[in-house]
Amino acid sequence: MTELTTRRMRHVPDEELHPYLDQALSRSQCVEIETHLAQCGHCRDRRDEIAALRDRTTALLGQLTPR
C-alpha cells in the first residue's frame, strides 16, 4: 500500500487484502494495513466480503471432498 497522503486515503487493493488474510505479509505490512482498516470502513467491508467468500468456498470444497 502506498503512503497515506495528508488529505486523501488510498484504499487497500484486493491484491494486498488476499495475502493479508492468508497471513502471508510481513508484520510491518500487516500493521500498515491494520492501521488503515481501523480508519476506513470501505476497506473493512471489502476485507469482510473477501473473507466471507473464502469461507463459503472452503465450506463448499469441504462438501465435495470424498470421505
PDB file of C-alpha atoms in Angstrom:
ATOM      1  CA  MET A   1       0.000   0.000   0.000  1.00  0.00           C
ATOM      2  CA  THR A   2       1.354   3.424  -0.796  1.00  0.00           C
ATOM      3  CA  GLU A   3       1.924   6.017   1.875  1.00  0.00           C
ATOM      4  CA  LEU A   4      -1.194   7.794   3.032  1.00  0.00           C
ATOM      5  CA  THR A   5      -1.411  11.375   1.862  1.00  0.00           C
ATOM      6  CA  THR A   6      -2.370  14.245   4.090  1.00  0.00           C
ATOM      7  CA  ARG A   7      -5.941  14.587   2.878  1.00  0.00           C
ATOM      8  CA  ARG A   8      -6.653  11.537   0.718  1.00  0.00           C
ATOM      9  CA  MET A   9      -6.515   7.963   1.891  1.00  0.00           C
ATOM     10  CA  ARG A  10      -5.706   5.228  -0.637  1.00  0.00           C
ATOM     11  CA  HIS A  11      -7.769   2.085  -0.237  1.00  0.00           C
ATOM     12  CA  VAL A  12      -6.050  -1.254   0.277  1.00  0.00           C
ATOM     13  CA  PRO A  13      -6.188  -3.146  -3.052  1.00  0.00           C
ATOM     14  CA  ASP A  14      -7.529  -6.694  -3.214  1.00  0.00           C
ATOM     15  CA  GLU A  15      -4.029  -7.795  -4.259  1.00  0.00           C
ATOM     16  CA  GLU A  16      -2.917  -6.911  -0.732  1.00  0.00           C
ATOM     17  CA  LEU A  17      -6.040  -7.971   1.163  1.00  0.00           C
ATOM     18  CA  HIS A  18      -5.766 -11.575  -0.065  1.00  0.00           C
ATOM     19  CA  PRO A  19      -2.213 -12.129   1.228  1.00  0.00           C
ATOM     20  CA  TYR A  20      -3.153 -10.203   4.379  1.00  0.00           C
ATOM     21  CA  LEU A  21      -5.952 -12.706   5.026  1.00  0.00           C
ATOM     22  CA  ASP A  22      -3.530 -15.562   4.233  1.00  0.00           C
ATOM     23  CA  GLN A  23      -1.131 -14.131   6.832  1.00  0.00           C
ATOM     24  CA  ALA A  24       1.474 -14.024   4.059  1.00  0.00           C
ATOM     25  CA  LEU A  25       2.692 -10.468   4.636  1.00  0.00           C
ATOM     26  CA  SER A  26       5.437  -9.155   6.856  1.00  0.00           C
ATOM     27  CA  ARG A  27       4.493  -7.857  10.275  1.00  0.00           C
ATOM     28  CA  SER A  28       5.161  -4.265   9.177  1.00  0.00           C
ATOM     29  CA  GLN A  29       2.853  -4.681   6.167  1.00  0.00           C
ATOM     30  CA  CYS A  30       0.143  -6.124   8.416  1.00  0.00           C
ATOM     31  CA  VAL A  31       0.477  -3.233  10.846  1.00  0.00           C
ATOM     32  CA  GLU A  32       0.155  -0.743   7.980  1.00  0.00           C
ATOM     33  CA  ILE A  33      -2.971  -2.466   6.662  1.00  0.00           C
ATOM     34  CA  GLU A  34      -4.485  -2.861  10.143  1.00  0.00           C
ATOM     35  CA  THR A  35      -3.914   0.832  10.838  1.00  0.00           C
ATOM     36  CA  HIS A  36      -5.701   1.685   7.607  1.00  0.00           C
ATOM     37  CA  LEU A  37      -8.548  -0.755   8.317  1.00  0.00           C
ATOM     38  CA  ALA A  38      -9.114   0.903  11.693  1.00  0.00           C
ATOM     39  CA  GLN A  39      -9.884   4.150   9.857  1.00  0.00           C
ATOM     40  CA  CYS A  40     -11.532   3.010   6.616  1.00  0.00           C
ATOM     41  CA  GLY A  41     -14.968   1.400   6.605  1.00  0.00           C
ATOM     42  CA  HIS A  42     -14.790   0.770   2.867  1.00  0.00           C
ATOM     43  CA  CYS A  43     -11.684  -1.397   3.211  1.00  0.00           C
ATOM     44  CA  ARG A  44     -13.055  -3.175   6.298  1.00  0.00           C
ATOM     45  CA  ASP A  45     -16.187  -4.042   4.301  1.00  0.00           C
ATOM     46  CA  ARG A  46     -14.095  -5.293   1.380  1.00  0.00           C
ATOM     47  CA  ARG A  47     -11.924  -7.390   3.738  1.00  0.00           C
ATOM     48  CA  ASP A  48     -15.081  -8.899   5.244  1.00  0.00           C
ATOM     49  CA  GLU A  49     -16.531  -9.647   1.785  1.00  0.00           C
ATOM     50  CA  ILE A  50     -13.351 -11.415   0.692  1.00  0.00           C
ATOM     51  CA  ALA A  51     -13.142 -13.369   3.965  1.00  0.00           C
ATOM     52  CA  ALA A  52     -16.800 -14.447   3.675  1.00  0.00           C
ATOM     53  CA  LEU A  53     -16.292 -15.590   0.087  1.00  0.00           C
ATOM     54  CA  ARG A  54     -13.226 -17.585   1.102  1.00  0.00           C
ATOM     55  CA  ASP A  55     -15.168 -19.190   3.976  1.00  0.00           C
ATOM     56  CA  ARG A  56     -18.035 -20.166   1.651  1.00  0.00           C
ATOM     57  CA  THR A  57     -15.599 -21.558  -0.917  1.00  0.00           C
ATOM     58  CA  THR A  58     -13.803 -23.606   1.741  1.00  0.00           C
ATOM     59  CA  ALA A  59     -17.128 -24.971   3.015  1.00  0.00           C
ATOM     60  CA  LEU A  60     -18.251 -25.945  -0.492  1.00  0.00           C
ATOM     61  CA  LEU A  61     -14.949 -27.617  -1.264  1.00  0.00           C
ATOM     62  CA  GLY A  62     -15.194 -29.493   2.021  1.00  0.00           C
ATOM     63  CA  GLN A  63     -18.554 -30.919   0.931  1.00  0.00           C
ATOM     64  CA  LEU A  64     -17.015 -32.171  -2.326  1.00  0.00           C
ATOM     65  CA  THR A  65     -14.104 -33.943  -0.691  1.00  0.00           C
ATOM     66  CA  PRO A  66     -14.608 -37.716  -0.602  1.00  0.00           C
ATOM     67  CA  ARG A  67     -14.781 -39.139   2.896  1.00  0.00           C
TER      68      ARG A  67
END
